[in-house]
Coordinates of C-alpha atoms in Angstrom, one line a residue:
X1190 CA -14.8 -6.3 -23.6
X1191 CA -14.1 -9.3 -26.2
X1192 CA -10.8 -10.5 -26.8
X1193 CA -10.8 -8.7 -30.4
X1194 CA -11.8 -5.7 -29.1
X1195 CA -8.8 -5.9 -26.1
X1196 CA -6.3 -6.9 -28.2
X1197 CA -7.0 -4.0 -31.0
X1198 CA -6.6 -1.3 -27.5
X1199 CA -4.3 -2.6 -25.9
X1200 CA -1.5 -3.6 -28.3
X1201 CA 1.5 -2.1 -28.0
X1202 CA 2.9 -0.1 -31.2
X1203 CA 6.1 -1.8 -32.0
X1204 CA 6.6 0.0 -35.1
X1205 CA 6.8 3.5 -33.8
X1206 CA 9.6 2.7 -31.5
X1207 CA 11.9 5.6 -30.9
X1208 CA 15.7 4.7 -31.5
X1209 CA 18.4 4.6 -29.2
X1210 CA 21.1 7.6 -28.8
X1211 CA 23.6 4.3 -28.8
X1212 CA 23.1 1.9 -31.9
X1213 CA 25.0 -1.4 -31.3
X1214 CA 25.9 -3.1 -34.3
X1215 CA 26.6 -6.6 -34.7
X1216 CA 30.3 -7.8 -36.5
X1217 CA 30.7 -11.0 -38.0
X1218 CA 33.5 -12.9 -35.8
X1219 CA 33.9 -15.7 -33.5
X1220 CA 32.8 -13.0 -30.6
X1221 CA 30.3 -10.3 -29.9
X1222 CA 31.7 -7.0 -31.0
X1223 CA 29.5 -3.8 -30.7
X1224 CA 30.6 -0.1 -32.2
X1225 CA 30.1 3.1 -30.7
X1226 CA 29.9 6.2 -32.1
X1227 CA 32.1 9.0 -30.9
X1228 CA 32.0 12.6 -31.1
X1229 CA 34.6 12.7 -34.1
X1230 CA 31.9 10.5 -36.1
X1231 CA 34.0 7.6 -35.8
X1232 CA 33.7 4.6 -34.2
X1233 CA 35.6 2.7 -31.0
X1234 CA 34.9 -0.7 -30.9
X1235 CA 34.4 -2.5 -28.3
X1236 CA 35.2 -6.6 -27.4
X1237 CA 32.0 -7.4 -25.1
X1238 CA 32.3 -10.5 -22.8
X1239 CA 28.4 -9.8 -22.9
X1240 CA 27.6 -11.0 -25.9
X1241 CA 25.4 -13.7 -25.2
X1242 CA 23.2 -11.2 -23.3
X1243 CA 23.0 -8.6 -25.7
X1244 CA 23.2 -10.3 -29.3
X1245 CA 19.2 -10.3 -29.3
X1246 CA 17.5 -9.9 -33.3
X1247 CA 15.6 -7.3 -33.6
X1248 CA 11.8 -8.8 -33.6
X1249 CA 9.9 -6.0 -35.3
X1250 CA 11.2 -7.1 -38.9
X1251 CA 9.0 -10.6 -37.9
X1252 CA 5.9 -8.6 -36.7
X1253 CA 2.7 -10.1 -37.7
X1254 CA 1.1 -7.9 -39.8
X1255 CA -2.4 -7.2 -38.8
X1256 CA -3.0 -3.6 -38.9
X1257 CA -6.3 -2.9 -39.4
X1258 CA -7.8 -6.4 -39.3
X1259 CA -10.1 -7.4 -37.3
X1260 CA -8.1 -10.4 -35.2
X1261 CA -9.1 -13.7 -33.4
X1262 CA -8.4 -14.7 -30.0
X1263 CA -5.0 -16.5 -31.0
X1264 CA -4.3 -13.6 -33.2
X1265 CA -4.4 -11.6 -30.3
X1266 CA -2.1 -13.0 -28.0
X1267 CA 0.5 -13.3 -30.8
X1268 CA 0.3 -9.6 -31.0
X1269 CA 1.2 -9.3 -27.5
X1270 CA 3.8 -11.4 -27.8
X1271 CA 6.1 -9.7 -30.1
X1272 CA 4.9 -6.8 -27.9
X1273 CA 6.8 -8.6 -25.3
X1274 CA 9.7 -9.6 -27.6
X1275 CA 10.3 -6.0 -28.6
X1276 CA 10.6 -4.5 -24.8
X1277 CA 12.6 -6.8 -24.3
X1278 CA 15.1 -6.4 -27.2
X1279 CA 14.4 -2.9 -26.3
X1280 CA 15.5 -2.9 -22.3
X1281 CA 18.9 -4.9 -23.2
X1282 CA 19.7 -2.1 -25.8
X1283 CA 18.9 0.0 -22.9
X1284 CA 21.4 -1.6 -20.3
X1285 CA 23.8 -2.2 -23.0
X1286 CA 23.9 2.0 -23.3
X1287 CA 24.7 2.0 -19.2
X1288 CA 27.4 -0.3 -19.9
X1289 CA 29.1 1.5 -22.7
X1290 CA 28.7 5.0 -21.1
X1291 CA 30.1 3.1 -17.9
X1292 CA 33.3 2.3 -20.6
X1293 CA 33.2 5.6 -21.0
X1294 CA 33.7 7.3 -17.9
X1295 CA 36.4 4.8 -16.6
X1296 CA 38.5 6.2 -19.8
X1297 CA 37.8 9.5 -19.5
X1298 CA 39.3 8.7 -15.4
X1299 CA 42.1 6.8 -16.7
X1300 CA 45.4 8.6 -14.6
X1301 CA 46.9 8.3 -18.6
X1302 CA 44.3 10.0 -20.6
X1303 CA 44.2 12.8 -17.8
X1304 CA 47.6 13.8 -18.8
X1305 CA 46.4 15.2 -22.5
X1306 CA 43.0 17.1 -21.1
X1307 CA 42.5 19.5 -18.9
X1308 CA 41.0 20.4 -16.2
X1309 CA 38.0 22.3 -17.6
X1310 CA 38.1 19.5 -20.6
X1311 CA 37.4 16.8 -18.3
X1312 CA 34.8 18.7 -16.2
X1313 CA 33.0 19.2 -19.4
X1314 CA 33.0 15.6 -20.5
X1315 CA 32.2 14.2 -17.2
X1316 CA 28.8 16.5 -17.1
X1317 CA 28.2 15.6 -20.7
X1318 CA 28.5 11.8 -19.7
X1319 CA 26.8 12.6 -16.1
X1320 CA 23.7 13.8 -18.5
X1321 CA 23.7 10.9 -20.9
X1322 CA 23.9 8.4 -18.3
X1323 CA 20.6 9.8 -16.1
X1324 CA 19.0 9.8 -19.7
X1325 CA 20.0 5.8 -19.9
X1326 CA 18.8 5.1 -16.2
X1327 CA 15.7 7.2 -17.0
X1328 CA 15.1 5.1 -20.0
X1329 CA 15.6 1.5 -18.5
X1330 CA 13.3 2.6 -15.7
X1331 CA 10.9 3.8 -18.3
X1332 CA 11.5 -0.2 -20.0
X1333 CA 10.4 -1.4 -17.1
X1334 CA 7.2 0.1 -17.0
X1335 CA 6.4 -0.8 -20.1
X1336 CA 7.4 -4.4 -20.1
X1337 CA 5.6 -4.6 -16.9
X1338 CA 2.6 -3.5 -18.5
X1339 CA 2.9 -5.5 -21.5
X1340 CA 2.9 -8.5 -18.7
X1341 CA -0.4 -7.3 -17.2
X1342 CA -2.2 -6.8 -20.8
X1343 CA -0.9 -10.5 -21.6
X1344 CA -2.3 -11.9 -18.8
X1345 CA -5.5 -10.2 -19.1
X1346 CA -5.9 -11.3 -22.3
X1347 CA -4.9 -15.2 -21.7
X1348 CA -8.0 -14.8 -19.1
X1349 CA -10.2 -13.1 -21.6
X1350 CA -9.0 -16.3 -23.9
X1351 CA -9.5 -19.0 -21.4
X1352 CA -12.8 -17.7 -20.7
X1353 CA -14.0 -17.5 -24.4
X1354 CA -12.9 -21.0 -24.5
X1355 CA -15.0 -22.3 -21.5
X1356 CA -17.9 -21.0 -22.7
X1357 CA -17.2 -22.3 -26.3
X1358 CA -16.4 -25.9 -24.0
X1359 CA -19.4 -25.5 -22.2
X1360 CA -22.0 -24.8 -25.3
X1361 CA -20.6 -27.7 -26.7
X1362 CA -20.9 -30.1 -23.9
X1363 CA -24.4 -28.9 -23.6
X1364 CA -25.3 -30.0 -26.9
X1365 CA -23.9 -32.9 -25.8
X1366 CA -26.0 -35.1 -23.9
X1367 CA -23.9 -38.0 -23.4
X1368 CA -20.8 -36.4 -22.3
X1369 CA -19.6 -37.5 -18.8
X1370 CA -19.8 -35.7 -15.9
X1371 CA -16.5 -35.4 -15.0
X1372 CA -14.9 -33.9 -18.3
X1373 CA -17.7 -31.4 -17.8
X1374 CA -17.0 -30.6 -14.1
X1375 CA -13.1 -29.9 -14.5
X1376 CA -12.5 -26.8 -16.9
X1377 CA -15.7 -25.3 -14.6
X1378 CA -12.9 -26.0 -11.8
X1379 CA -10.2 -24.6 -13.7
X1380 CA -11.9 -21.5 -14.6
X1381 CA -12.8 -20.4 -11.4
X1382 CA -9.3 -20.8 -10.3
X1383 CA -8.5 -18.4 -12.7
X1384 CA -11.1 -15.6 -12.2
X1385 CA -9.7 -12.3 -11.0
X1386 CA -9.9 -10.5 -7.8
X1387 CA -11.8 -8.0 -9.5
X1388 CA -14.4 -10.3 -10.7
X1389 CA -15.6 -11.4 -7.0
X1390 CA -14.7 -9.0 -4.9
X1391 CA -17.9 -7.3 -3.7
X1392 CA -17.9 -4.7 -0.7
X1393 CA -21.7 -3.5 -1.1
X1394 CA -24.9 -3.4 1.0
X1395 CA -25.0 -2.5 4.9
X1396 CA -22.2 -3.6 7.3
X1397 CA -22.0 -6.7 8.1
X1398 CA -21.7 -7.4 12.0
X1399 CA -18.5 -8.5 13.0
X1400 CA -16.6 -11.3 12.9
X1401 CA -16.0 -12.7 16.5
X1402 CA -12.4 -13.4 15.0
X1403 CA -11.9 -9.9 13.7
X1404 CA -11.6 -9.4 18.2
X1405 CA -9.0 -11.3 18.3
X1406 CA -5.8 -8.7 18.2
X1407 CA -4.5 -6.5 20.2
X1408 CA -5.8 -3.2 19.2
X1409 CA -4.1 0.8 20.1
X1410 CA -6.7 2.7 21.4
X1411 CA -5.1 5.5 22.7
X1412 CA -1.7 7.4 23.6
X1413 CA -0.2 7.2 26.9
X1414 CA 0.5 11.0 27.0
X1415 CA -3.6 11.4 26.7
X1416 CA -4.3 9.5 30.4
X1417 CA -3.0 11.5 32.9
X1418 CA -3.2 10.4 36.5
X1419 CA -6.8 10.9 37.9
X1420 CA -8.3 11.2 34.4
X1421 CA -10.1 8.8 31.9
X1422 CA -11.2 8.0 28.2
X1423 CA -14.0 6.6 27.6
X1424 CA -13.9 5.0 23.9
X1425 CA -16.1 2.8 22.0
X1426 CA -15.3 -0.6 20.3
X1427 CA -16.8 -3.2 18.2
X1428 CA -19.9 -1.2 19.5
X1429 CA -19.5 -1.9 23.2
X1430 CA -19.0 1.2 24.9
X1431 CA -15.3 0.9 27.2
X1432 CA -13.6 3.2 29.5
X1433 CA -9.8 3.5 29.8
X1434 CA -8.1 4.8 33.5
X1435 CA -5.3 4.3 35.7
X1436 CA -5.3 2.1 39.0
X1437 CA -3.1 2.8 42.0
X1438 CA -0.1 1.4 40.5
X1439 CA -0.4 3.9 38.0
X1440 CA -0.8 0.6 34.9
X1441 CA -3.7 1.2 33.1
X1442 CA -7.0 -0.7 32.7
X1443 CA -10.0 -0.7 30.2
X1444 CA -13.4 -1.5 31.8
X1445 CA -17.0 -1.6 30.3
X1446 CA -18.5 2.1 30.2
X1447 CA -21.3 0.9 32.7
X1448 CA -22.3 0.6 36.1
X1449 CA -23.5 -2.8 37.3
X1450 CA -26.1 -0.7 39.8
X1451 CA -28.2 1.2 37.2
X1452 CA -26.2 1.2 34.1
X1453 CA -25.0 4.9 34.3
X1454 CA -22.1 5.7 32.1
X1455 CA -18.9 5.7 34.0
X1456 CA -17.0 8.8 32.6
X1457 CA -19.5 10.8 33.9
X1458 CA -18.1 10.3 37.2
X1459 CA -14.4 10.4 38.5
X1460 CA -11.3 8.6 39.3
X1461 CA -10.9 8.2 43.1
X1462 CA -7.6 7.1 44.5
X1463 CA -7.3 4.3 41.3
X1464 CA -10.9 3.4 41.1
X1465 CA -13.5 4.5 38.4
X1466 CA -16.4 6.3 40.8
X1467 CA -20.2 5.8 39.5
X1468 CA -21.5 9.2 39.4
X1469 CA -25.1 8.2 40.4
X1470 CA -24.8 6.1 43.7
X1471 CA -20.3 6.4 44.2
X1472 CA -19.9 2.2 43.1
X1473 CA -16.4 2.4 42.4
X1474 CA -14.4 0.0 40.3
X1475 CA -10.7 -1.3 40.2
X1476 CA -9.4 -1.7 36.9
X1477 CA -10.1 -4.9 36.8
X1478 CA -13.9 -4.4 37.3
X1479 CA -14.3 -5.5 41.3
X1480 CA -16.6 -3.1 42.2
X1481 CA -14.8 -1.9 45.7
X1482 CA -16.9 0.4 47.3
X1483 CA -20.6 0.6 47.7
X1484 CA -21.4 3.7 50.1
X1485 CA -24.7 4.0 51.9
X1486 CA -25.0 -0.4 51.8
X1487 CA -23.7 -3.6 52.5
X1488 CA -20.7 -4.1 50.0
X1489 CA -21.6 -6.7 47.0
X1490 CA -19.5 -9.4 45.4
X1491 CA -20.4 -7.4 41.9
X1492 CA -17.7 -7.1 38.8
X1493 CA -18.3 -5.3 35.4
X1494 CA -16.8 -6.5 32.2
X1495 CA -12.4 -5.9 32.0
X1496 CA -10.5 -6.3 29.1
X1497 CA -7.0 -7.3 28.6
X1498 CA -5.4 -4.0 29.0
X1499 CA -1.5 -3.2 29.0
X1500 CA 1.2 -0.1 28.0
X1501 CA 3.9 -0.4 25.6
X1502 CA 5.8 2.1 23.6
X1503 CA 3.6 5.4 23.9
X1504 CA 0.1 3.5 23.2
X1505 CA -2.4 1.6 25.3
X1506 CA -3.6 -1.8 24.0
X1507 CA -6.8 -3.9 24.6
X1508 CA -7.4 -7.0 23.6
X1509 CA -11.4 -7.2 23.1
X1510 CA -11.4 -10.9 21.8
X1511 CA -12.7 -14.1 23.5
X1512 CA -9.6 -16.3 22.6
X1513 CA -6.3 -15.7 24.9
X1514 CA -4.4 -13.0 24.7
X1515 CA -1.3 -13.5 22.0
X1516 CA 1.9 -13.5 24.1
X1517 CA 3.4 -10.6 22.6
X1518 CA 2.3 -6.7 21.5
X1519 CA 3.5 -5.3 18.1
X1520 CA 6.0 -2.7 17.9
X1521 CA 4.8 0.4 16.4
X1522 CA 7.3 2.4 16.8
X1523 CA 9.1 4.5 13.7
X1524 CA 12.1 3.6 12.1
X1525 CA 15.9 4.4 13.9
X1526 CA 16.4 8.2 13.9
X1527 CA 12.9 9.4 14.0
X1528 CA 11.6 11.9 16.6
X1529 CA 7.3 12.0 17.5
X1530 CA 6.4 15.6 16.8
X1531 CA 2.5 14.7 16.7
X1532 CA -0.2 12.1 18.2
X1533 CA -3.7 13.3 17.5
X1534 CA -6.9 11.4 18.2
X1535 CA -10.6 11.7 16.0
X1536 CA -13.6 10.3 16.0
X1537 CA -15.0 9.9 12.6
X1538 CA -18.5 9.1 11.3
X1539 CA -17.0 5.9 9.0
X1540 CA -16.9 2.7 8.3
X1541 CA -13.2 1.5 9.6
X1542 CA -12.7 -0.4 6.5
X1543 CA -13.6 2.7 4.3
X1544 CA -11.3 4.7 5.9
X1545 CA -8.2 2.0 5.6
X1546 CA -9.1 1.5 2.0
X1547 CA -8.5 5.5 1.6
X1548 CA -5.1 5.2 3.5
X1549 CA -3.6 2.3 1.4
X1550 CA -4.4 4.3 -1.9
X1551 CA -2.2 7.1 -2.9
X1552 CA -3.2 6.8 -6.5
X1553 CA -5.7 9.6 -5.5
X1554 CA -3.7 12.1 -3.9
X1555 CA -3.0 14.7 -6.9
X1556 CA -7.2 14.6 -7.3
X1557 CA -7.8 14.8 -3.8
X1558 CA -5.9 16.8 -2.0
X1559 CA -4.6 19.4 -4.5
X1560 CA -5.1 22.0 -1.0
X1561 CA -2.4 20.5 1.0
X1562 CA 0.0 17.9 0.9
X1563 CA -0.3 17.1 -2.5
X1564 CA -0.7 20.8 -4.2
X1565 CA 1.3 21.0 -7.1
X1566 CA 2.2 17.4 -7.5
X1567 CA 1.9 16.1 -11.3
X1568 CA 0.2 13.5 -12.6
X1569 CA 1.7 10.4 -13.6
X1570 CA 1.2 8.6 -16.6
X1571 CA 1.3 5.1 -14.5
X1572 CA 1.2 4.6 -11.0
X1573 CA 1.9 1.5 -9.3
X1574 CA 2.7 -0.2 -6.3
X1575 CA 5.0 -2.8 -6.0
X1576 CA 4.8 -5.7 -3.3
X1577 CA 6.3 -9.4 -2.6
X1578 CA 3.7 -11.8 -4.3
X1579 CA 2.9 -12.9 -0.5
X1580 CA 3.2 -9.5 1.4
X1581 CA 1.1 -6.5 2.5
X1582 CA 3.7 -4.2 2.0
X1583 CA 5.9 -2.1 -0.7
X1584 CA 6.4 0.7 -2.4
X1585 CA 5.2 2.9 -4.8
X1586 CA 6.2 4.3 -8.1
X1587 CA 6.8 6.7 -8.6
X1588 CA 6.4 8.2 -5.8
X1589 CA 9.2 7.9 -3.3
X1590 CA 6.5 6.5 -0.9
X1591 CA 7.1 2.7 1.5
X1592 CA 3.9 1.9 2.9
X1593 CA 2.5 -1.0 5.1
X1594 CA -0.8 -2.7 6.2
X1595 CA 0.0 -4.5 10.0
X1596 CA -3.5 -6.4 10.5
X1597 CA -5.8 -5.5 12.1
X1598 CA -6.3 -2.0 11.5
X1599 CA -3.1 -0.2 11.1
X1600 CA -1.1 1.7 8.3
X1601 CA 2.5 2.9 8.5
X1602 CA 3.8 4.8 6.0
X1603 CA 7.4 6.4 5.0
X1604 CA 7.7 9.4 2.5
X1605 CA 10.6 11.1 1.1
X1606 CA 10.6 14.6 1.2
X1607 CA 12.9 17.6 0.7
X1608 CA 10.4 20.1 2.2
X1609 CA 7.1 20.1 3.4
X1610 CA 4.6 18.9 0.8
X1611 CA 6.6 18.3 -2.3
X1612 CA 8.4 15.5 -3.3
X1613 CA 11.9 14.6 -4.6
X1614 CA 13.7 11.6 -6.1
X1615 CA 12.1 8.1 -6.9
X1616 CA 12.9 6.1 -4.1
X1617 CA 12.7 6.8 0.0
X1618 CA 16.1 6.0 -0.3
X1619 CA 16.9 8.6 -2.2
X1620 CA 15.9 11.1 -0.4
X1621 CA 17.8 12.9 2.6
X1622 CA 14.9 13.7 4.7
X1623 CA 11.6 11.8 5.7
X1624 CA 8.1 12.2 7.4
X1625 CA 6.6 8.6 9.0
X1626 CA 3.0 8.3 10.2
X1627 CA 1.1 6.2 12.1
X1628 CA -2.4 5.6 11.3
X1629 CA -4.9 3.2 13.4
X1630 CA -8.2 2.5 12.6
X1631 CA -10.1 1.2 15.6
X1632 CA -13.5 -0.1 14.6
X1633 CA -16.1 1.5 16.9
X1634 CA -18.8 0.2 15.6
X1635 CA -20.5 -0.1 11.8
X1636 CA -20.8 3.9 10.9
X1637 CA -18.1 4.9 13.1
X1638 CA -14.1 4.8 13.6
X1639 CA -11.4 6.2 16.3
X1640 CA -8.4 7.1 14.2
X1641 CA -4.5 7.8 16.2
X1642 CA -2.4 9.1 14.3
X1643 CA 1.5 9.6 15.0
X1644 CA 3.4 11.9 13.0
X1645 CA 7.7 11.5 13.3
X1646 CA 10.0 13.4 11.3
X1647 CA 14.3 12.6 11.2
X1648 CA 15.1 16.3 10.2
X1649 CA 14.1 19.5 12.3
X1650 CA 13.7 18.4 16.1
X1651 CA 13.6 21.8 17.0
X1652 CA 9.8 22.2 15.6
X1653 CA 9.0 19.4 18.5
X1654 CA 9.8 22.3 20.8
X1655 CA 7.8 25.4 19.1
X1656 CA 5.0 26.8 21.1
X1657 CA 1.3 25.5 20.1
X1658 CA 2.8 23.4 17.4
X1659 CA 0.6 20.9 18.3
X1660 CA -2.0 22.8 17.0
X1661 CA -1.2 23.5 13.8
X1662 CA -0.2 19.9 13.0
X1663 CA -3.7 19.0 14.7
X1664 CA -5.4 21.5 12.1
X1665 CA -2.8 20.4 8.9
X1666 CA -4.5 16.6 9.4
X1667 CA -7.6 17.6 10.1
X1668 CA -7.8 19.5 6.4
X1669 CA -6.2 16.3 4.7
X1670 CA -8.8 14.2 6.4
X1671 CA -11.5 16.6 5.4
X1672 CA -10.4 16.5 1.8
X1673 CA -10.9 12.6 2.1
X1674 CA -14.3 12.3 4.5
X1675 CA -16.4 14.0 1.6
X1676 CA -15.3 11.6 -0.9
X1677 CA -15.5 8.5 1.6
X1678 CA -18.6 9.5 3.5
X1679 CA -20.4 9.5 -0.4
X1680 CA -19.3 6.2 -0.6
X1681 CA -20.4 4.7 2.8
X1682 CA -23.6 6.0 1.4
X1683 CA -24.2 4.4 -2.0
X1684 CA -22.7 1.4 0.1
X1685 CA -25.5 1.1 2.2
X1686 CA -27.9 1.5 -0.4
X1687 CA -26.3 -1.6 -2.8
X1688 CA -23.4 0.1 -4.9
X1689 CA -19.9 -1.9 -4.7
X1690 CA -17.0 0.2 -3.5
X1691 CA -14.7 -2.5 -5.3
X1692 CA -16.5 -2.8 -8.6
X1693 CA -13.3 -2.9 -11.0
X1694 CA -9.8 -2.4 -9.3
X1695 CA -7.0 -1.6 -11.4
X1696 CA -3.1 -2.2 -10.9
X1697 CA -2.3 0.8 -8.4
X1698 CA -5.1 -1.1 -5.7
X1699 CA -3.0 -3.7 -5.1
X1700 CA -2.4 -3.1 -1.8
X1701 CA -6.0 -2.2 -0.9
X1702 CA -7.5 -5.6 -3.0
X1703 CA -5.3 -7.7 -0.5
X1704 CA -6.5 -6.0 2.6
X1705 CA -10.2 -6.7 1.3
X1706 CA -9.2 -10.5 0.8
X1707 CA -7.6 -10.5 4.1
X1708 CA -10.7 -8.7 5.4
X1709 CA -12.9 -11.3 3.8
X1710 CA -10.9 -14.3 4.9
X1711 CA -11.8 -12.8 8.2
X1712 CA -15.3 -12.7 7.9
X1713 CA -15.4 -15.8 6.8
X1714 CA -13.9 -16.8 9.8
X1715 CA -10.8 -18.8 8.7
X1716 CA -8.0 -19.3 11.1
X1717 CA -5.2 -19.2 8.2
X1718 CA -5.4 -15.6 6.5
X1719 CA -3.4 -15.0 3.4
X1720 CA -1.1 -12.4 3.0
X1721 CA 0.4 -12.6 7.1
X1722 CA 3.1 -14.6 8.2

């Protein structure tokens, strides 16, 4: 889309502004003075020490008047500009309504003008300024959201702009013969500085083997409740097939899911007395693959492939990587107050990445999954989520939703809720009760991913308790993930076959565009990865 074009959609309509329940008027005087209307039609002014905050003019009267004209690039961004201007003048008139409601409510308390009202009186005013302020805050937050998107237009269009202008740049130089290299070099420079994610980000074709970095982590691959004594899991990752048990002093340890002998998978066999047993000849292996046994001939000095294997908080960790080991695991636990009602285990026939790019978007989740959590939930008109400049983590809004990425593969997530599967308030904060999950995507291998998932709640511990509970929190995820594996198993496929999955983000992928640039300053195998600490 041309910068014409943009600015004719996307300009905001100053003119058709709504006005406020509370007009401030401005008094001539050495100091700010703004008038109220009360409810005897009157007016109670007010000396503001605010004055140099709120004595804004209103911009609309200076509006450049295009309407209907077909506008230039400059033209354009002027537009936008008194768009700007207006939400601006707009939001303080907003605040300054907060402020003088606030006046309000500290007279109506006043011990002194108690003494002439009574008790129903007051009730009645209170409620009627209880209303009027929620209308104010609802307002300002409304403000927000549009100066916020007033920004994001702007900036668009300055690229748009910037572009136009390079090209223009770049025609002429052409037809310039004689022009030096290096005033044609630099704006090439400085427009590709400025090109947007969405531009060059480009997650197509099959996937691409693995970065030997990408190893390099400690990675959850499975609960400690799951390995009893004298039991196993066998588990695949970065397509090397691995098998989890627990020696003799009851710690665990991960070993390759084959015999040194004649390459028979382990798990078919048994644990014996803290040793993996080889179900084809009875090899049996410590945990950290010394192959201790060897009936029926002389024992071997014969070791299969052990990882880096260790227990903390509820979850076993491997380290699959070639570099050392970092010194310290991450904490995964939920926040203080939290009970675990729920850690469930899937394979699923995905790409790991596909799956974590469906778990840092919630944009989706009154399309997708209008049959469970999400049933009933409205649609917003805008929908974003808000982050540190630097950070993969935040919130969204509206939803009362905190969510995190923790590289390599793992998304936590806090929601506000006041009952299963509907939501309340604007903010986790808000809200008085919460469910936390866990979700880790274990890459194990190209089409394929081993998802754990922990479910904690800080309301109800008696449910941890019901009988077969486990089941129906087992079947609950499995119909949420089934809403989302049709819709992400369609895109693995177009994938493959050359479509990009990240063909034009939009605001509410902010979260998920970082994770891809993370992922892709993986690939590319740089030690410094933006976005982590």
């Amino acid at each position: 889309m041309n910068a014409v074009a943009t600015a004719s959609a996307l300009s905001l309509p100053i003119s058709l502004s709504r006005p406020s329940k509370f007009n401030p008027r401005k008094v001539k005087g050495s100091f700010g003075v703004f008038a109220v209307f009360g409810e005897d039609g009157g007016s109670i002014d007010k000396k503001s020490t605010w004055g140099a905050l709120f004595n804004v003019e209103d911009p609309r009267p200076k509006a450049p008047l295009y309407k209907g004209k077909i506008l230039d690039a400059n033209q354009a961004l002027e537009v936008a500009r008194f768009d700007i201007q207006y939400l601006d003048w707009r939001a303080r008139h907003d605040v300054l309504s907060i402020m003088l409601l606030h006046e309000k409510v500290v007279e109506v308390l006043n011990p002194l003008a108690r003494e002439y009202k009574s008790v129903g009186t007051l009730r009645k005013e209170l409620d009627g300024l209880q209303e009027e302020l929620a209308q104010a805050h609802k307002q300002v937050h409304i403000s927000e959201a549009r100066v916020s998107a007033a920004f994001d237009k702007l900036a668009y269009m300055e690229e748009l702009v910037n572009d136009r202008l390079l090209q223009d740049r770049t025609t002429t130089e052409t037809n310039q013969p004689h022009a030096s290299s290096s005033t044609s070099t630099q704006p090439m420079e400085t427009g590709k500085r400025k090109v947007s994610p969405r531009k060059n980000l480009d997650v197509s074709g099959p996937v691409k083997p693995y970065h030997p970095y990408l190893k390099n982590f400690w990675y959850p691959v499975a609960f400690s409740a799951d390995l009893k004594d004298d039991t196993m899991i066998p588990m695949d990752c970065f397509e090397e097939p691995w098998v989890i048990f627990r020696g003799k002093d009851g710690k665990p340890g991960c070993v390759r899911n084959t015999c040194a002998h004649r390459a028979c998978p382990l798990d078919l066999g048994s644990v014996n007395e803290g040793r993996i047993q080889c179900p084809y000849h009875g090899w049996e292996y410590s945990t950290d693959g010394k192959c201790e046994k060897m009936p029926s001939t002389k024992l071997l000095d014969v070791r299969i492939k052990s990882l880096p294997c260790f227990e903390q908080e509820g979850m076993i960790w491997i380290w699959p990587g070639s570099d050392p080991p970092a010194a310290n695991l991450p904490s995964l636990l939920p926040p203080q107050g939290f009970v675990v009602h729920a850690e469930i285990v899937m394979e699923l026939p995905v790409e790991h990445g596909l799956l974590l790019d469906n778990l840092l978007d919630l944009a989706h989740a009154p399309f997708t999954h209008t049959s469970t959590f999400a049933k009933g939930w409205s649609v917003p008109s805008l929908v974003k989520f808000l982050t540190p400049s630097s950070g993969l983590e935040g919130y969204w809004d509206p939803y009362p939703i905190d969510m995190e990425f923790r590289p390599p593969c793992v998304v936590l997530s806090t929601i506000g809720i006041s009952k299963p599967g509907k939501l309340e308030g604007q903010s986790t904060k808000q809200c008085a009760t919460h469910l936390h999950q866990l979700h880790v995507c274990l890459p194990s291998s190209k089409n394929k991913t081993r998802l754990l998932y922990r479910m904690s709640l800080d309301f109800a511990p008696i449910l941890k308790h019901v009988p077969l509970i486990h089941h129906l929190w087992r079947h609950f995820a499995q119909k949420v993930l089934d809403e989302d594996l049709r819709l992400v198993l369609g895109q693995q496929e177009r994938m493959i076959n050359g479509a990009n999955i990240w063909n034009w983000p939009v605001p509410y992928d902010k979260l998920g565009v970082r994770y891809r640039q993370w992922r892709e300053a993986v690939d590319r195998g740089e030690k410094r990865l933006p976005f982590t600490k």
